[in-house]
Tab-separated table of C-alpha atoms in Angstrom:
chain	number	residue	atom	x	y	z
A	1	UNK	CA	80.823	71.222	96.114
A	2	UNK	CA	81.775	73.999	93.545
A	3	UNK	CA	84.737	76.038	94.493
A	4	UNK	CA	83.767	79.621	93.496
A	5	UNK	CA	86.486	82.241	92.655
A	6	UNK	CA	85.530	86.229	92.554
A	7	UNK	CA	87.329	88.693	91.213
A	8	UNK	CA	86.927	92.746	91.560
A	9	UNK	CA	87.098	95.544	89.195
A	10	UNK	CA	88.725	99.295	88.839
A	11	UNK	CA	88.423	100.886	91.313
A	12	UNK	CA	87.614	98.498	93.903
A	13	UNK	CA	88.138	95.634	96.253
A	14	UNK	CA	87.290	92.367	97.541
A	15	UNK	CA	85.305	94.459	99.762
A	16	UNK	CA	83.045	95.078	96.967
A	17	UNK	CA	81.711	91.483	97.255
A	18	UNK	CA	80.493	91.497	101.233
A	19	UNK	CA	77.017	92.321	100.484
A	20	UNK	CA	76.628	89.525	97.646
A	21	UNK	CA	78.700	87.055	99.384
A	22	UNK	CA	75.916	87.243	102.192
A	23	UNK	CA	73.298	87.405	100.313
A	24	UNK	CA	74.735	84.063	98.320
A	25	UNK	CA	75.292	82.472	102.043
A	26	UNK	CA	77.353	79.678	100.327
A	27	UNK	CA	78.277	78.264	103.815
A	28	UNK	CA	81.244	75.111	103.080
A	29	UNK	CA	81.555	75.978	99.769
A	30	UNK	CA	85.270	76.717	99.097
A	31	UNK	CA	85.286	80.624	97.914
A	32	UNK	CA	88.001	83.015	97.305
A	33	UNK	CA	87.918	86.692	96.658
A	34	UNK	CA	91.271	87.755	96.194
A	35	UNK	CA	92.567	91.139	95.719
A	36	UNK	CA	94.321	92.167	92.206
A	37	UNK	CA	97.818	92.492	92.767
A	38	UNK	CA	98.620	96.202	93.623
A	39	UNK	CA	94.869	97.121	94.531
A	40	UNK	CA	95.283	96.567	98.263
A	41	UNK	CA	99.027	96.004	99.120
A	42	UNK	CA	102.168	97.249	96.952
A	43	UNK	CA	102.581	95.885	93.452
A	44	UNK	CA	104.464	92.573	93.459
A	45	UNK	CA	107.879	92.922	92.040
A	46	UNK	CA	108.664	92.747	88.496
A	47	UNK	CA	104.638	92.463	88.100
A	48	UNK	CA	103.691	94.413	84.952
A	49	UNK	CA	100.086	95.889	85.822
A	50	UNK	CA	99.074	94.668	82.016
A	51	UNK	CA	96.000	93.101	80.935
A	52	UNK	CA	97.822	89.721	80.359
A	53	UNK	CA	99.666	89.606	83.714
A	54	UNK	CA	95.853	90.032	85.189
A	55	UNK	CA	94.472	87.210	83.589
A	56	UNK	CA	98.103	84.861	83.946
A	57	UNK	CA	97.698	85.716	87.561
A	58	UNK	CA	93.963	84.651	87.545
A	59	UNK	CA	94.436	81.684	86.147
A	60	UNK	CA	96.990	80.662	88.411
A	61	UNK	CA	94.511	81.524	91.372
A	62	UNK	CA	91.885	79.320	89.359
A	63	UNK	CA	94.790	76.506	89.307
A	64	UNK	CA	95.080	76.446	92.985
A	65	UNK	CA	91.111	76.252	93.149
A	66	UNK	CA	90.857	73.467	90.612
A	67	UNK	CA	93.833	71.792	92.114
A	68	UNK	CA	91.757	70.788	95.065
A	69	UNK	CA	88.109	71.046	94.289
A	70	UNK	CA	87.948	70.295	90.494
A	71	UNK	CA	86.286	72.843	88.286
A	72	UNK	CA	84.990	75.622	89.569
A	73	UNK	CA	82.548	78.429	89.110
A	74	UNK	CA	84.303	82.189	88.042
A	75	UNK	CA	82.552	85.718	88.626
A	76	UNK	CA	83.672	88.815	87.690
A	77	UNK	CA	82.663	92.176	87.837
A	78	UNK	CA	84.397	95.668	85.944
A	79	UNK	CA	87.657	94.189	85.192
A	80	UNK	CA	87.157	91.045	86.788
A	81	UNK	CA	84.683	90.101	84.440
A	82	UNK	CA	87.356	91.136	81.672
A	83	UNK	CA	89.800	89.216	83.339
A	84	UNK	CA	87.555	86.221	84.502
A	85	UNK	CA	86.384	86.074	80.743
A	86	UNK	CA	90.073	85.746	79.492
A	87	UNK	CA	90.740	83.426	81.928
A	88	UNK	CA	88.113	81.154	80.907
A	89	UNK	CA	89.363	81.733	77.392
A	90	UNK	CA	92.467	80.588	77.920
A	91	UNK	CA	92.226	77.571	80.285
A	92	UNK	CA	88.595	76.324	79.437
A	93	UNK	CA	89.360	72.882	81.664
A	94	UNK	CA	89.604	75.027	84.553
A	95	UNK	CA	85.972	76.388	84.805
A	96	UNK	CA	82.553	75.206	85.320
A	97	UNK	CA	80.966	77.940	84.464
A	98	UNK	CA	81.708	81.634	84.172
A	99	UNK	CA	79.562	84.725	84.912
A	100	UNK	CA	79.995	88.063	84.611
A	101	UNK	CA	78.517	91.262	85.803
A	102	UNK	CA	78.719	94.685	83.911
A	103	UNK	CA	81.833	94.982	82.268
A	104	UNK	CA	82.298	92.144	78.800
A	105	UNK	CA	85.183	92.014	76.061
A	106	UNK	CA	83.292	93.131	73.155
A	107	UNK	CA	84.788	94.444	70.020
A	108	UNK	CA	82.812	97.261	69.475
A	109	UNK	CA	83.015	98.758	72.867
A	110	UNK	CA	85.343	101.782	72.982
A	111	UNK	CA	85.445	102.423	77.057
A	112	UNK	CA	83.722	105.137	78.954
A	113	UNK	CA	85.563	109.018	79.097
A	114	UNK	CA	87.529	108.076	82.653
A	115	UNK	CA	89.247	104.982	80.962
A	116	UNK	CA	89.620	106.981	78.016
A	117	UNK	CA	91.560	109.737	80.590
A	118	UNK	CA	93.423	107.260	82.531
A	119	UNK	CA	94.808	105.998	78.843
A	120	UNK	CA	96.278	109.109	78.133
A	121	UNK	CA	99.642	109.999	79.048
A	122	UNK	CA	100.082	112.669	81.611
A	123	UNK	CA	96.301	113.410	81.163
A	124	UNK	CA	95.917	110.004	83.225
A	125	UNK	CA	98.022	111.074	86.019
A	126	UNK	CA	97.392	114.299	86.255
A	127	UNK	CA	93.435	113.298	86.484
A	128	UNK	CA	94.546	110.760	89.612
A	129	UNK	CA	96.179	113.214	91.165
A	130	UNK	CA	93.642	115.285	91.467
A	131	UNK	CA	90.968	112.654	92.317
A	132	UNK	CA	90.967	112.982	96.038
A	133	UNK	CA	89.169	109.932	98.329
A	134	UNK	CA	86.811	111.756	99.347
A	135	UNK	CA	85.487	112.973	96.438
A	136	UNK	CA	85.677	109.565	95.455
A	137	UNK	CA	83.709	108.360	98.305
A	138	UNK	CA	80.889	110.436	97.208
A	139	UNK	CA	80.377	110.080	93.640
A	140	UNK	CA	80.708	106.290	94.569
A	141	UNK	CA	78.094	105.983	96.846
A	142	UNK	CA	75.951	108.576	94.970
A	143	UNK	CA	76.259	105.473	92.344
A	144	UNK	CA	74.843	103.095	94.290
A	145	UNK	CA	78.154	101.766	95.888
A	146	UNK	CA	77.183	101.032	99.977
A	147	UNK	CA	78.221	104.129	102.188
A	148	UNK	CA	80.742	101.861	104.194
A	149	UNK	CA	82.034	100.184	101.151
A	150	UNK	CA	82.685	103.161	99.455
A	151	UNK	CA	84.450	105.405	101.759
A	152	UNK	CA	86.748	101.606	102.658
A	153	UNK	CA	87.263	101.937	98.655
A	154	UNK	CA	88.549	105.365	98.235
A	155	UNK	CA	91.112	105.018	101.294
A	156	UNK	CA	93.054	102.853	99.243
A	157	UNK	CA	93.134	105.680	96.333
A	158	UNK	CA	96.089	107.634	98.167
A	159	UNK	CA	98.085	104.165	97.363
A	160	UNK	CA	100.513	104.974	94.836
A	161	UNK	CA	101.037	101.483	93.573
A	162	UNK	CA	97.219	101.124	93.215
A	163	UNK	CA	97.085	104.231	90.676
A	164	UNK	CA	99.967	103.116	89.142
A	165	UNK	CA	98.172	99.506	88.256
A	166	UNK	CA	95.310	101.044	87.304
A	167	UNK	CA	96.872	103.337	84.571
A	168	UNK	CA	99.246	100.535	83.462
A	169	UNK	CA	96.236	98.189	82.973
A	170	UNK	CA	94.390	100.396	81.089
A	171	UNK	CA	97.085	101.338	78.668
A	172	UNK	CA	97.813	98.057	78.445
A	173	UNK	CA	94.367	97.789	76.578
A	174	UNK	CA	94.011	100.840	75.060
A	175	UNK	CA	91.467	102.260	77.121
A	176	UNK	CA	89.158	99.316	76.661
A	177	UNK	CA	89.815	98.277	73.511
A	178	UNK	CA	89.959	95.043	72.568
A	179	UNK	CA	88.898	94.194	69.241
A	180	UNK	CA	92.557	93.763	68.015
A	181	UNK	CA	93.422	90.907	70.633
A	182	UNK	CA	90.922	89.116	73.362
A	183	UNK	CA	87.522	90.027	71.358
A	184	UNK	CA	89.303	87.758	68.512
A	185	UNK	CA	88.689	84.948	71.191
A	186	UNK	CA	85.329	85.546	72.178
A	187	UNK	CA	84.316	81.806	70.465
A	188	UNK	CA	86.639	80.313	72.843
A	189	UNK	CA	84.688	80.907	75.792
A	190	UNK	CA	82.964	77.957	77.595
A	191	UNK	CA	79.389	77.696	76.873
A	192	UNK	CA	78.240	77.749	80.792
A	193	UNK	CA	78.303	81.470	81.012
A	194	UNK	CA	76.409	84.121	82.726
A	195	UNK	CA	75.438	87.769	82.203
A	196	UNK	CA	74.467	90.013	85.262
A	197	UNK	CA	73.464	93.441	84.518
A	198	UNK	CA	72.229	96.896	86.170
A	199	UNK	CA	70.538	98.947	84.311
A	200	UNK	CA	71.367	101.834	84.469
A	201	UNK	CA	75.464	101.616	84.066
A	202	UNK	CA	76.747	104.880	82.765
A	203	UNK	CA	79.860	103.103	82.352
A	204	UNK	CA	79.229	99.721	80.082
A	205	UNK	CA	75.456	100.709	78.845
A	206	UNK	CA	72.676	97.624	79.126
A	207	UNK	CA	73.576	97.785	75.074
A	208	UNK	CA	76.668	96.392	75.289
A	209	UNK	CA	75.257	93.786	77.243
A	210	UNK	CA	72.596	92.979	75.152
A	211	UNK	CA	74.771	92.893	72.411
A	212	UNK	CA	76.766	90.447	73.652
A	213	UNK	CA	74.319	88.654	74.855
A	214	UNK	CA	72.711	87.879	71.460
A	215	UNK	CA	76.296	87.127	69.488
A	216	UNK	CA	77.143	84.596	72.216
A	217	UNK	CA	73.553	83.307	73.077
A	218	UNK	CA	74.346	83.636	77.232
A	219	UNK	CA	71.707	84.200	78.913
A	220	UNK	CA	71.537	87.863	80.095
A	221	UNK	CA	69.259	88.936	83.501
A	222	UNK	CA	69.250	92.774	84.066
A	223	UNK	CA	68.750	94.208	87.715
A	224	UNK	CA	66.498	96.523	87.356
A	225	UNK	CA	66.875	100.179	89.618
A	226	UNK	CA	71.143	99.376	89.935
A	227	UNK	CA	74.005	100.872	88.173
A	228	UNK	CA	77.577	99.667	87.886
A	229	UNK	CA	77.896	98.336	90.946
A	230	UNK	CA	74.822	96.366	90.898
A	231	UNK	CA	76.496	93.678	93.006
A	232	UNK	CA	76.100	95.682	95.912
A	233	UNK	CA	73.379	98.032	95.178
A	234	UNK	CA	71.008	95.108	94.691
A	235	UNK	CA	73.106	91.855	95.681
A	236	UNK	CA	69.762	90.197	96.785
A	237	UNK	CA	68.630	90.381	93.189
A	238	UNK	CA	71.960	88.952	91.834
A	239	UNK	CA	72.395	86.370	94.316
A	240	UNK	CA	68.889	84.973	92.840
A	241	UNK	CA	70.656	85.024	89.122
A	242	UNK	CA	73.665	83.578	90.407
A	243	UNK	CA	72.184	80.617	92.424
A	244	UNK	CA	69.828	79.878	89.412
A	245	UNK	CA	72.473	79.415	86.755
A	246	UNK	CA	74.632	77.646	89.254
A	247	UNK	CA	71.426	75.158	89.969
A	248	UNK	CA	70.924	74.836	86.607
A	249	UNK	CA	73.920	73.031	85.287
């Protein structure tokens, strides 16, 4: 039994996950979904927010897993797919496989116009203070994001702490950049890897993915009708992907 490990993206949850985590129905499989530090509670003290604090932290969750249940199986989506994919960079022995879902560290990738905002000094916070939950709420679930799950999502925008991580993590990577550091690594990943795709993403376009997916020779399957947030938009459809990489190593 496969301990699985799930980790959200900017600006979500673990409550992004519900709908795929019942459409996986995993039953006594081990899984945790934890929340990035800062996202759902007050940022730890003396945490940094950074890219590399992320992925140290995730690795130390996939240490606990692995402690207990051996290798396991990583997922990511937005920045957890980032951070899942650094992870597996880094401690290789940890993972069974890896699989991510609309976000990938690619070198040629330059981030979409709100990372590129949030990057900014003063521009960033200026632009979060003015994002009010919600308006958040709506543009979220005009994306695709479940009603429920998206007005549970922009609550947790008033959180200071939560902004704060958010602009901290993206200035930690420049935006999105990262063909000066992790994209340097991208040979280090573990071959058992996944890619998980909506289409239509205005954020990371199915390019990118396809890209990727033909430098690194993982296997790509795009959701076809879905967005970003394709893990909840169509989480029957990516349950099926998951489940058949998963059966197939």
């Amino acid at each position: 039994m496969t301990a699985k490990l799930f980790l959200h993206g900017v600006p979500d949850s673990p409550a992004i996950w519900r709908p795929l985590l019942a459409a996986l129905a995993l039953g006594d499989t081990p899984v945790a979904v934890p929340a990035l530090p800062g996202f759902t509670g007050p940022l730890p003290a003396g945490f940094p927010a950074t890219k590399e604090a992320y992925a140290d932290w995730a690795i130390a969750q996939a240490e606990a897993l692995f402690a207990v249940y051996g290798p396991i199986d990583i997922v990511g989506h937005d920045w957890g797919a980032l951070i899942a994919q650094r992870a597996a960079m880094l401690r290789p022995d940890l993972f069974r496989s890896w699989a991510v879902s609309n976000a990938v560290i690619d070198p040629d990738y330059r981030g979409h116009r709100i990372a590129r905002i949030w990057n900014t000094p003063i521009l960033g916070e200026i632009f979060m203070a003015l994002s009010k939950p919600a308006a958040l709420a709506k543009g979220l679930a005009e994306q695709g994001m479940p009603v429920d799950i998206a007005e549970e999502e922009a609550a947790q925008w008033a959180s200071k702490d939560k902004r704060r991580a958010i602009l901290k993590l993206y200035r930690s990577a420049r935006g999105l950049s990262f063909e000066h550091d992790w994209a340097r690594d991208i040979g280090k990943l573990p071959a058992n890897g996944a890619l998980i795709w909506g289409e239509g993403d205005p954020y990371v376009e199915l390019s990118v993915a396809q890209r990727f997916a033909k430098r690194t020779a993982t296997p790509l399957t795009v959701i076809e009708g879905a967005g970003h947030w394709a893990i909840a938009e169509r989480p029957a459809e990516v349950a099926a992907a998951l489940h058949g990489f998963w059966n197939a190593l």
